[in-house]
Amino acid sequence: MPSNSTKILLLITLVSGMLVSVSSNSWIGAWMGLEVNLMSFIPLMSNIKNMYNTEASLKYFIVQVLASATLLFMVVMKTVTEDLFTLTNVGTPYTPMIVCTPLLLKSGAAPFHWWFPGVMEGLSWENCGLLMTIQSAAPMMLMSYLIEANPFMLSIILASTVVGAIGGLNQTSMRKILTYSSINHTGWMLMALITGDNMWVMYFMTYSVLVLTVLSVIKLSSMSFINQTMMANSEAKLMKFMMFTSLLSLGGLPPFLGFLPKWFIIQAMTMNKLMPMATMMVITSLITLYYYLKITYSSFMILATEPKWSSQSHKNKTTKNISAMILSSISLTGATLCTIIASTN
Ligand SMILES: *[C@@H]1O[C@H](CO)[C@@H](O)[C@H](O)[C@H]1NC(C)=O
């Protein structure tokens, strides 16, 4: 396991790799940034004391290297018909498809999502958070140069939302559930890219805050499987409540922050004449809300037990508790505050 200073160094190179690839003006630069980003994430994942970490980092490495190599190859192929390595598309019909495919594999969109659950299962919560948010930013930003509402992209988006909804149904592991939710949000973010870049930035920021909230609550209550929500002592009542609201927020239920980006995207889709698509995506999000409710239902209702005494002291968790509380109150009231602020000027 890397020491703290190594971790700081790797986090800095990870973020700068992402920034290099987002701000580069040629495909070669973009590829280079992605590579730096990957090479700093791999050592962050590894932990010699835990064999699942090793397995996850190996799987992640193989898949991402496959994607990078394919991207490099596709970019070189692109030079046959178009200007050398420029980001813009001069209208060759298949270029968006061939260049986007490796990027879709990198960000874990639906038909290319198979590596995602396996990798997430072996990671610490912090790394799960990195994988779900920052690691998918650069590929998405690169896709924004080429993306358009063609049948290829629309079917990828639909597949992502359907896989996200169906895949999470029978899962008992929180990591798996978050993975499928991330696959689903990748689909929504691709749709956000189609309707405009700043729409995507807004979605991505909100999604990152929500993931951070859910992860901080889960980590605080060290809950890896959903049956662990039922065993809770009285200090954990607030925790259960935060868990409940932040998951529903991630699922996009109206009064919470998660609804805000969803609302914007649905509106943008109706303005871009993508109504059938919007209908199908909203239906898949209903399935999702069912299993988010399922997680929290048992922890609040008949199956919940509560010991009268506890041998553990929970006093030392106060500071972490405070950050989880701040984050979950943002996810609880964010959408309301945003709409109030927006409607007063
Ligand atoms: C997918 O995203 C939408 C929009 O935010 C949300 O309504 C839905 O509940 C999500 N589904 C999953 C699996 O997270």
mmCIF file of C-alpha atoms and ligand atoms in Angstrom:
data_model
loop_
_atom_site.group_PDB
_atom_site.id
_atom_site.type_symbol
_atom_site.label_atom_id
_atom_site.label_comp_id
_atom_site.label_asym_id
_atom_site.label_seq_id
_atom_site.Cartn_x
_atom_site.Cartn_y
_atom_site.Cartn_z
ATOM 1 C CA MET A 1 0.000 0.000 0.000
ATOM 2 C CA PRO A 2 1.468 3.368 -0.960
ATOM 3 C CA SER A 3 2.404 5.667 1.892
ATOM 4 C CA ASN A 4 0.566 8.952 2.326
ATOM 5 C CA SER A 5 3.150 11.064 0.502
ATOM 6 C CA THR A 6 3.169 8.624 -2.420
ATOM 7 C CA LYS A 7 -0.613 8.801 -2.472
ATOM 8 C CA ILE A 8 -0.506 12.587 -2.666
ATOM 9 C CA LEU A 9 1.982 12.445 -5.531
ATOM 10 C CA LEU A 10 -0.113 9.878 -7.393
ATOM 11 C CA LEU A 11 -3.317 11.849 -6.870
ATOM 12 C CA ILE A 12 -1.628 14.946 -8.284
ATOM 13 C CA THR A 13 -0.390 13.111 -11.382
ATOM 14 C CA LEU A 14 -3.798 11.444 -11.728
ATOM 15 C CA VAL A 15 -5.588 14.770 -11.825
ATOM 16 C CA SER A 16 -2.975 16.390 -14.050
ATOM 17 C CA GLY A 17 -3.191 13.477 -16.483
ATOM 18 C CA MET A 18 -6.913 14.138 -16.688
ATOM 19 C CA LEU A 19 -6.310 17.856 -17.193
ATOM 20 C CA VAL A 20 -3.691 17.223 -19.899
ATOM 21 C CA SER A 21 -6.079 15.040 -21.830
ATOM 22 C CA VAL A 22 -9.030 17.411 -21.400
ATOM 23 C CA SER A 23 -7.070 20.476 -22.495
ATOM 24 C CA SER A 24 -4.963 19.002 -25.285
ATOM 25 C CA ASN A 25 -5.647 20.023 -28.867
ATOM 26 C CA SER A 26 -4.756 16.798 -30.616
ATOM 27 C CA TRP A 27 -5.719 13.177 -30.193
ATOM 28 C CA ILE A 28 -2.128 12.195 -29.421
ATOM 29 C CA GLY A 29 -2.010 14.636 -26.509
ATOM 30 C CA ALA A 30 -5.364 13.377 -25.309
ATOM 31 C CA TRP A 31 -4.131 9.791 -25.417
ATOM 32 C CA MET A 32 -0.995 10.741 -23.515
ATOM 33 C CA GLY A 33 -3.038 12.366 -20.752
ATOM 34 C CA LEU A 34 -5.223 9.281 -20.455
ATOM 35 C CA GLU A 35 -2.130 7.151 -20.132
ATOM 36 C CA VAL A 36 -0.603 9.286 -17.357
ATOM 37 C CA ASN A 37 -3.946 9.162 -15.600
ATOM 38 C CA LEU A 38 -4.063 5.359 -15.823
ATOM 39 C CA MET A 39 -0.471 4.875 -14.719
ATOM 40 C CA SER A 40 -1.099 6.890 -11.564
ATOM 41 C CA PHE A 41 -4.327 5.135 -10.690
ATOM 42 C CA ILE A 42 -2.898 1.594 -10.824
ATOM 43 C CA PRO A 43 -0.426 1.995 -7.913
ATOM 44 C CA LEU A 44 -3.111 3.828 -5.931
ATOM 45 C CA MET A 45 -5.322 0.746 -6.158
ATOM 46 C CA SER A 46 -2.771 -1.829 -5.130
ATOM 47 C CA ASN A 47 -2.414 -3.124 -1.613
ATOM 48 C CA ILE A 48 -0.168 -6.094 -0.915
ATOM 49 C CA LYS A 49 -2.181 -7.087 2.129
ATOM 50 C CA ASN A 50 -5.365 -7.609 0.172
ATOM 51 C CA MET A 51 -5.566 -10.004 -2.756
ATOM 52 C CA TYR A 52 -8.825 -8.536 -4.048
ATOM 53 C CA ASN A 53 -7.065 -5.229 -4.597
ATOM 54 C CA THR A 54 -4.390 -6.923 -6.642
ATOM 55 C CA GLU A 55 -6.972 -8.708 -8.751
ATOM 56 C CA ALA A 56 -8.926 -5.499 -9.282
ATOM 57 C CA SER A 57 -5.881 -3.499 -10.288
ATOM 58 C CA LEU A 58 -4.806 -6.215 -12.723
ATOM 59 C CA LYS A 59 -8.268 -6.369 -14.319
ATOM 60 C CA TYR A 60 -8.440 -2.612 -14.520
ATOM 61 C CA PHE A 61 -4.959 -2.397 -16.018
ATOM 62 C CA ILE A 62 -5.677 -4.949 -18.747
ATOM 63 C CA VAL A 63 -8.981 -3.410 -19.774
ATOM 64 C CA GLN A 64 -7.714 0.155 -19.762
ATOM 65 C CA VAL A 65 -4.573 -0.711 -21.667
ATOM 66 C CA LEU A 66 -6.698 -2.489 -24.249
ATOM 67 C CA ALA A 67 -8.804 0.643 -24.537
ATOM 68 C CA SER A 68 -5.790 2.960 -24.815
ATOM 69 C CA ALA A 69 -4.137 0.808 -27.448
ATOM 70 C CA THR A 70 -7.363 0.675 -29.437
ATOM 71 C CA LEU A 71 -7.770 4.428 -29.113
ATOM 72 C CA LEU A 72 -4.259 5.018 -30.394
ATOM 73 C CA PHE A 73 -4.897 2.672 -33.299
ATOM 74 C CA MET A 74 -8.228 4.291 -34.173
ATOM 75 C CA VAL A 75 -6.679 7.745 -34.016
ATOM 76 C CA VAL A 76 -3.950 6.674 -36.403
ATOM 77 C CA MET A 77 -6.594 5.115 -38.663
ATOM 78 C CA LYS A 78 -8.433 8.430 -38.626
ATOM 79 C CA THR A 79 -5.417 10.166 -40.180
ATOM 80 C CA VAL A 80 -5.963 8.141 -43.350
ATOM 81 C CA THR A 81 -9.076 10.119 -44.184
ATOM 82 C CA GLU A 82 -8.760 13.280 -42.118
ATOM 83 C CA ASP A 83 -6.260 15.865 -40.943
ATOM 84 C CA LEU A 84 -3.483 14.621 -38.731
ATOM 85 C CA PHE A 85 -4.752 14.033 -35.177
ATOM 86 C CA THR A 86 -7.098 17.037 -35.057
ATOM 87 C CA LEU A 87 -9.952 16.792 -32.615
ATOM 88 C CA THR A 88 -12.653 18.042 -34.945
ATOM 89 C CA ASN A 89 -14.609 15.760 -37.170
ATOM 90 C CA VAL A 90 -14.752 16.756 -40.832
ATOM 91 C CA GLY A 91 -17.827 14.711 -41.526
ATOM 92 C CA THR A 92 -16.493 11.261 -42.229
ATOM 93 C CA PRO A 93 -19.462 9.192 -41.050
ATOM 94 C CA TYR A 94 -17.690 6.425 -39.141
ATOM 95 C CA THR A 95 -15.050 8.487 -37.352
ATOM 96 C CA PRO A 96 -17.221 9.313 -34.318
ATOM 97 C CA MET A 97 -18.068 5.663 -33.914
ATOM 98 C CA ILE A 98 -14.577 4.228 -34.146
ATOM 99 C CA VAL A 99 -12.959 6.851 -31.950
ATOM 100 C CA CYS A 100 -15.726 6.843 -29.342
ATOM 101 C CA THR A 101 -15.772 3.071 -28.843
ATOM 102 C CA PRO A 102 -12.480 2.799 -26.885
ATOM 103 C CA LEU A 103 -13.499 5.844 -24.864
ATOM 104 C CA LEU A 104 -16.795 4.178 -24.031
ATOM 105 C CA LEU A 105 -14.841 1.139 -22.865
ATOM 106 C CA LYS A 106 -12.722 3.395 -20.655
ATOM 107 C CA SER A 107 -15.686 5.072 -19.036
ATOM 108 C CA GLY A 108 -17.671 1.848 -18.622
ATOM 109 C CA ALA A 109 -20.778 2.554 -20.711
ATOM 110 C CA ALA A 110 -23.138 -0.349 -21.236
ATOM 111 C CA PRO A 111 -22.038 -2.946 -23.742
ATOM 112 C CA PHE A 112 -18.495 -2.353 -22.471
ATOM 113 C CA HIS A 113 -19.282 -2.383 -18.767
ATOM 114 C CA TRP A 114 -18.378 -6.005 -17.946
ATOM 115 C CA TRP A 115 -15.105 -5.122 -16.236
ATOM 116 C CA PHE A 116 -16.668 -2.527 -13.973
ATOM 117 C CA PRO A 117 -18.418 -4.620 -11.254
ATOM 118 C CA GLY A 118 -15.443 -6.936 -10.862
ATOM 119 C CA VAL A 119 -12.996 -4.094 -10.459
ATOM 120 C CA MET A 120 -15.169 -2.160 -8.017
ATOM 121 C CA GLU A 121 -15.643 -5.213 -5.818
ATOM 122 C CA GLY A 122 -11.947 -5.221 -4.938
ATOM 123 C CA LEU A 123 -11.440 -1.540 -4.187
ATOM 124 C CA SER A 124 -11.520 0.599 -1.089
ATOM 125 C CA TRP A 125 -14.361 3.121 -0.900
ATOM 126 C CA GLU A 126 -12.049 6.031 -1.728
ATOM 127 C CA ASN A 127 -10.853 4.323 -4.877
ATOM 128 C CA CYS A 128 -14.428 3.407 -5.793
ATOM 129 C CA GLY A 129 -15.207 7.110 -5.622
ATOM 130 C CA LEU A 130 -12.241 8.000 -7.810
ATOM 131 C CA LEU A 131 -13.160 5.323 -10.336
ATOM 132 C CA MET A 132 -16.773 6.446 -10.558
ATOM 133 C CA THR A 133 -16.090 10.163 -10.881
ATOM 134 C CA ILE A 134 -12.674 11.512 -11.892
ATOM 135 C CA GLN A 135 -11.672 8.485 -13.953
ATOM 136 C CA SER A 136 -14.654 8.885 -16.259
ATOM 137 C CA ALA A 137 -14.281 12.656 -16.719
ATOM 138 C CA ALA A 138 -11.495 12.647 -19.306
ATOM 139 C CA PRO A 139 -12.975 10.015 -21.671
ATOM 140 C CA MET A 140 -16.339 11.797 -21.558
ATOM 141 C CA MET A 141 -14.833 15.190 -22.262
ATOM 142 C CA LEU A 142 -13.004 13.662 -25.245
ATOM 143 C CA MET A 143 -16.198 12.089 -26.503
ATOM 144 C CA SER A 144 -17.863 15.492 -26.450
ATOM 145 C CA TYR A 145 -15.799 16.466 -29.515
ATOM 146 C CA LEU A 146 -17.430 13.797 -31.619
ATOM 147 C CA ILE A 147 -20.720 12.911 -30.009
ATOM 148 C CA GLU A 148 -24.017 13.413 -31.812
ATOM 149 C CA ALA A 149 -27.504 11.956 -31.517
ATOM 150 C CA ASN A 150 -26.959 9.113 -33.990
ATOM 151 C CA PRO A 151 -28.485 5.622 -33.586
ATOM 152 C CA PHE A 152 -25.154 4.259 -32.327
ATOM 153 C CA MET A 153 -24.891 6.707 -29.426
ATOM 154 C CA LEU A 154 -28.586 6.506 -28.608
ATOM 155 C CA SER A 155 -28.411 2.727 -28.350
ATOM 156 C CA ILE A 156 -25.319 2.952 -26.121
ATOM 157 C CA ILE A 157 -27.162 5.366 -23.848
ATOM 158 C CA LEU A 158 -30.275 3.239 -23.722
ATOM 159 C CA ALA A 159 -28.203 0.122 -23.038
ATOM 160 C CA SER A 160 -26.406 1.900 -20.193
ATOM 161 C CA THR A 161 -29.598 2.979 -18.487
ATOM 162 C CA VAL A 162 -31.206 -0.445 -18.937
ATOM 163 C CA VAL A 163 -28.129 -2.319 -17.667
ATOM 164 C CA GLY A 164 -27.923 0.107 -14.741
ATOM 165 C CA ALA A 165 -31.532 -0.532 -13.825
ATOM 166 C CA ILE A 166 -31.733 -4.302 -14.364
ATOM 167 C CA GLY A 167 -28.215 -5.119 -13.202
ATOM 168 C CA GLY A 168 -28.678 -3.603 -9.779
ATOM 169 C CA LEU A 169 -31.944 -5.434 -9.059
ATOM 170 C CA ASN A 170 -30.678 -8.546 -7.322
ATOM 171 C CA GLN A 171 -27.461 -7.239 -5.842
ATOM 172 C CA THR A 172 -26.737 -7.391 -2.146
ATOM 173 C CA SER A 173 -23.339 -5.733 -2.250
ATOM 174 C CA MET A 174 -23.272 -1.963 -1.942
ATOM 175 C CA ARG A 175 -20.282 -1.776 -4.292
ATOM 176 C CA LYS A 176 -22.196 -3.621 -7.011
ATOM 177 C CA ILE A 177 -25.220 -1.391 -6.539
ATOM 178 C CA LEU A 178 -23.063 1.717 -6.820
ATOM 179 C CA THR A 179 -21.384 0.257 -9.901
ATOM 180 C CA TYR A 180 -24.646 -0.270 -11.699
ATOM 181 C CA SER A 181 -25.786 3.160 -10.649
ATOM 182 C CA SER A 182 -22.563 4.525 -12.118
ATOM 183 C CA ILE A 183 -23.138 2.690 -15.420
ATOM 184 C CA ASN A 184 -26.598 4.217 -15.506
ATOM 185 C CA HIS A 185 -25.319 7.702 -14.791
ATOM 186 C CA THR A 186 -22.721 7.259 -17.524
ATOM 187 C CA GLY A 187 -25.636 6.804 -19.897
ATOM 188 C CA TRP A 188 -27.319 9.965 -18.624
ATOM 189 C CA MET A 189 -24.053 11.872 -18.845
ATOM 190 C CA LEU A 190 -23.609 10.836 -22.470
ATOM 191 C CA MET A 191 -27.083 12.200 -23.087
ATOM 192 C CA ALA A 192 -26.024 15.386 -21.308
ATOM 193 C CA LEU A 193 -23.043 15.608 -23.676
ATOM 194 C CA ILE A 194 -25.352 15.341 -26.668
ATOM 195 C CA THR A 195 -27.473 18.220 -25.421
ATOM 196 C CA GLY A 196 -24.464 20.423 -24.615
ATOM 197 C CA ASP A 197 -21.105 20.581 -22.857
ATOM 198 C CA ASN A 198 -22.113 22.731 -19.896
ATOM 199 C CA MET A 199 -25.054 20.432 -19.265
ATOM 200 C CA TRP A 200 -22.509 17.664 -18.808
ATOM 201 C CA VAL A 201 -20.357 19.725 -16.439
ATOM 202 C CA MET A 202 -23.415 20.437 -14.321
ATOM 203 C CA TYR A 203 -24.432 16.768 -14.286
ATOM 204 C CA PHE A 204 -20.918 15.617 -13.494
ATOM 205 C CA MET A 205 -20.481 18.042 -10.583
ATOM 206 C CA THR A 206 -23.818 17.080 -9.054
ATOM 207 C CA TYR A 207 -23.153 13.395 -9.560
ATOM 208 C CA SER A 208 -19.737 13.709 -7.890
ATOM 209 C CA VAL A 209 -21.264 15.395 -4.858
ATOM 210 C CA LEU A 210 -23.893 12.664 -4.614
ATOM 211 C CA VAL A 211 -21.352 9.864 -4.916
ATOM 212 C CA LEU A 212 -19.211 11.540 -2.266
ATOM 213 C CA THR A 213 -22.235 11.757 0.025
ATOM 214 C CA VAL A 214 -23.244 8.133 -0.386
ATOM 215 C CA LEU A 215 -19.668 6.934 0.010
ATOM 216 C CA SER A 216 -19.039 8.970 3.148
ATOM 217 C CA VAL A 217 -22.187 7.643 4.766
ATOM 218 C CA ILE A 218 -21.439 4.062 3.753
ATOM 219 C CA LYS A 219 -17.838 4.273 4.880
ATOM 220 C CA LEU A 220 -18.810 5.749 8.222
ATOM 221 C CA SER A 221 -21.216 2.917 8.914
ATOM 222 C CA SER A 222 -18.777 0.385 7.307
ATOM 223 C CA MET A 223 -21.567 -1.214 5.409
ATOM 224 C CA SER A 224 -20.582 -3.437 2.488
ATOM 225 C CA PHE A 225 -23.763 -5.463 2.095
ATOM 226 C CA ILE A 226 -27.345 -4.376 2.325
ATOM 227 C CA ASN A 227 -28.298 -6.746 5.134
ATOM 228 C CA GLN A 228 -25.872 -4.848 7.358
ATOM 229 C CA THR A 229 -28.213 -1.866 7.366
ATOM 230 C CA MET A 230 -30.566 -3.667 9.712
ATOM 231 C CA MET A 231 -28.134 -4.056 12.568
ATOM 232 C CA ALA A 232 -27.788 -0.632 13.948
ATOM 233 C CA ASN A 233 -27.670 0.916 17.358
ATOM 234 C CA SER A 234 -29.454 4.071 18.330
ATOM 235 C CA GLU A 235 -26.598 6.404 17.362
ATOM 236 C CA ALA A 236 -26.980 5.070 13.878
ATOM 237 C CA LYS A 237 -30.532 6.293 13.417
ATOM 238 C CA LEU A 238 -29.277 9.514 11.923
ATOM 239 C CA MET A 239 -26.988 7.409 9.785
ATOM 240 C CA LYS A 240 -29.917 5.377 8.484
ATOM 241 C CA PHE A 241 -31.738 8.561 7.636
ATOM 242 C CA MET A 242 -28.726 10.011 5.795
ATOM 243 C CA MET A 243 -28.282 6.740 3.944
ATOM 244 C CA PHE A 244 -31.926 6.785 2.926
ATOM 245 C CA THR A 245 -31.984 10.370 1.673
ATOM 246 C CA SER A 246 -28.652 10.232 -0.114
ATOM 247 C CA LEU A 247 -29.570 7.032 -1.952
ATOM 248 C CA LEU A 248 -32.921 8.459 -3.015
ATOM 249 C CA SER A 249 -31.071 11.561 -4.105
ATOM 250 C CA LEU A 250 -28.741 9.433 -6.231
ATOM 251 C CA GLY A 251 -31.858 7.817 -7.667
ATOM 252 C CA GLY A 252 -33.199 11.213 -8.703
ATOM 253 C CA LEU A 253 -36.299 11.532 -6.543
ATOM 254 C CA PRO A 254 -37.794 15.041 -6.853
ATOM 255 C CA PRO A 255 -37.181 17.029 -3.673
ATOM 256 C CA PHE A 256 -33.506 16.016 -3.548
ATOM 257 C CA LEU A 257 -30.422 17.322 -5.337
ATOM 258 C CA GLY A 258 -30.211 14.294 -7.651
ATOM 259 C CA PHE A 259 -33.402 15.375 -9.334
ATOM 260 C CA LEU A 260 -31.932 18.668 -10.559
ATOM 261 C CA PRO A 261 -29.610 17.333 -13.314
ATOM 262 C CA LYS A 262 -32.205 14.738 -14.292
ATOM 263 C CA TRP A 263 -34.809 17.485 -14.666
ATOM 264 C CA PHE A 264 -32.477 19.596 -16.831
ATOM 265 C CA ILE A 265 -31.550 16.661 -19.027
ATOM 266 C CA ILE A 266 -35.172 15.632 -19.551
ATOM 267 C CA GLN A 267 -36.070 19.183 -20.472
ATOM 268 C CA ALA A 268 -33.115 19.478 -22.860
ATOM 269 C CA MET A 269 -34.090 16.164 -24.421
ATOM 270 C CA THR A 270 -37.653 17.303 -25.079
ATOM 271 C CA MET A 271 -36.280 20.467 -26.689
ATOM 272 C CA ASN A 272 -33.993 18.361 -28.894
ATOM 273 C CA LYS A 273 -36.900 16.187 -30.055
ATOM 274 C CA LEU A 274 -35.719 13.113 -28.176
ATOM 275 C CA MET A 275 -39.037 12.365 -26.468
ATOM 276 C CA PRO A 276 -39.142 8.552 -26.986
ATOM 277 C CA MET A 277 -35.623 8.327 -25.578
ATOM 278 C CA ALA A 278 -36.590 10.478 -22.582
ATOM 279 C CA THR A 279 -39.601 8.249 -21.915
ATOM 280 C CA MET A 280 -37.536 5.084 -21.915
ATOM 281 C CA MET A 281 -34.836 6.557 -19.699
ATOM 282 C CA VAL A 282 -37.386 7.744 -17.161
ATOM 283 C CA ILE A 283 -38.967 4.279 -17.088
ATOM 284 C CA THR A 284 -35.595 2.687 -16.297
ATOM 285 C CA SER A 285 -35.109 5.142 -13.478
ATOM 286 C CA LEU A 286 -38.363 3.893 -11.919
ATOM 287 C CA ILE A 287 -36.906 0.380 -11.726
ATOM 288 C CA THR A 288 -33.904 1.882 -10.000
ATOM 289 C CA LEU A 289 -35.925 3.650 -7.372
ATOM 290 C CA TYR A 290 -37.453 0.283 -6.509
ATOM 291 C CA TYR A 291 -34.142 -1.190 -5.480
ATOM 292 C CA TYR A 292 -32.944 1.905 -3.729
ATOM 293 C CA LEU A 293 -36.139 1.731 -1.704
ATOM 294 C CA LYS A 294 -35.524 -1.956 -1.075
ATOM 295 C CA ILE A 295 -32.179 -1.218 0.573
ATOM 296 C CA THR A 296 -33.621 1.271 2.982
ATOM 297 C CA TYR A 297 -37.027 -0.315 3.518
ATOM 298 C CA SER A 298 -35.731 -3.224 5.545
ATOM 299 C CA SER A 299 -33.524 -0.997 7.640
ATOM 300 C CA PHE A 300 -36.468 1.123 8.728
ATOM 301 C CA MET A 301 -39.283 -1.428 8.931
ATOM 302 C CA ILE A 302 -39.979 -4.780 10.606
ATOM 303 C CA LEU A 303 -36.552 -6.319 10.131
ATOM 304 C CA ALA A 304 -34.763 -3.542 11.992
ATOM 305 C CA THR A 305 -33.411 -4.544 15.383
ATOM 306 C CA GLU A 306 -32.014 -2.232 17.959
ATOM 307 C CA PRO A 307 -29.800 -3.288 20.876
ATOM 308 C CA LYS A 308 -30.487 -1.589 24.209
ATOM 309 C CA TRP A 309 -26.792 -1.212 24.929
ATOM 310 C CA SER A 310 -23.617 -1.129 22.980
ATOM 311 C CA SER A 311 -20.091 -1.926 24.067
ATOM 312 C CA GLN A 312 -18.568 0.355 21.483
ATOM 313 C CA SER A 313 -18.034 4.031 21.786
ATOM 314 C CA HIS A 314 -18.955 6.122 18.789
ATOM 315 C CA LYS A 315 -17.502 9.342 20.106
ATOM 316 C CA ASN A 316 -14.346 9.192 17.989
ATOM 317 C CA LYS A 317 -16.334 9.317 14.788
ATOM 318 C CA THR A 318 -17.695 12.831 15.286
ATOM 319 C CA THR A 319 -15.551 14.657 12.722
ATOM 320 C CA LYS A 320 -16.317 12.168 9.964
ATOM 321 C CA ASN A 321 -19.924 12.318 11.050
ATOM 322 C CA ILE A 322 -19.943 16.070 10.532
ATOM 323 C CA SER A 323 -18.641 15.865 6.964
ATOM 324 C CA ALA A 324 -21.185 13.161 6.152
ATOM 325 C CA MET A 325 -23.901 15.325 7.667
ATOM 326 C CA ILE A 326 -22.870 18.415 5.708
ATOM 327 C CA LEU A 327 -22.744 16.448 2.471
ATOM 328 C CA SER A 328 -26.058 14.749 3.007
ATOM 329 C CA SER A 329 -27.762 17.989 3.956
ATOM 330 C CA ILE A 330 -26.497 19.390 0.661
ATOM 331 C CA SER A 331 -27.996 16.436 -1.164
ATOM 332 C CA LEU A 332 -31.187 16.809 0.869
ATOM 333 C CA THR A 333 -31.845 20.511 0.279
ATOM 334 C CA GLY A 334 -29.686 21.350 -2.757
ATOM 335 C CA ALA A 335 -32.398 21.192 -5.392
ATOM 336 C CA THR A 336 -34.812 23.275 -3.323
ATOM 337 C CA LEU A 337 -32.191 25.937 -2.636
ATOM 338 C CA CYS A 338 -31.139 26.048 -6.293
ATOM 339 C CA THR A 339 -34.696 26.541 -7.489
ATOM 340 C CA ILE A 340 -35.379 29.179 -4.829
ATOM 341 C CA ILE A 341 -32.215 31.085 -5.761
ATOM 342 C CA ALA A 342 -32.970 30.775 -9.475
ATOM 343 C CA SER A 343 -36.552 32.001 -9.092
ATOM 344 C CA THR A 344 -35.740 35.058 -6.965
ATOM 345 C CA ASN A 345 -33.795 36.984 -9.595
HETATM 346 C C1 LIG B 1 -30.058 6.620 -13.280
HETATM 347 O O1 LIG B 1 -30.032 8.017 -13.381
HETATM 348 C C2 LIG B 1 -31.294 8.621 -13.305
HETATM 349 C C3 LIG B 1 -31.112 10.119 -13.478
HETATM 350 O O2 LIG B 1 -30.345 10.692 -12.494
HETATM 351 C C4 LIG B 1 -31.984 8.269 -12.006
HETATM 352 O O3 LIG B 1 -33.276 8.795 -12.003
HETATM 353 C C5 LIG B 1 -32.024 6.781 -11.825
HETATM 354 O O4 LIG B 1 -32.574 6.461 -10.598
HETATM 355 C C6 LIG B 1 -30.637 6.219 -11.948
HETATM 356 N N1 LIG B 1 -30.577 4.791 -11.832
HETATM 357 C C7 LIG B 1 -29.598 4.196 -11.161
HETATM 358 C C8 LIG B 1 -29.426 2.750 -11.351
HETATM 359 O O5 LIG B 1 -28.858 4.832 -10.444
#
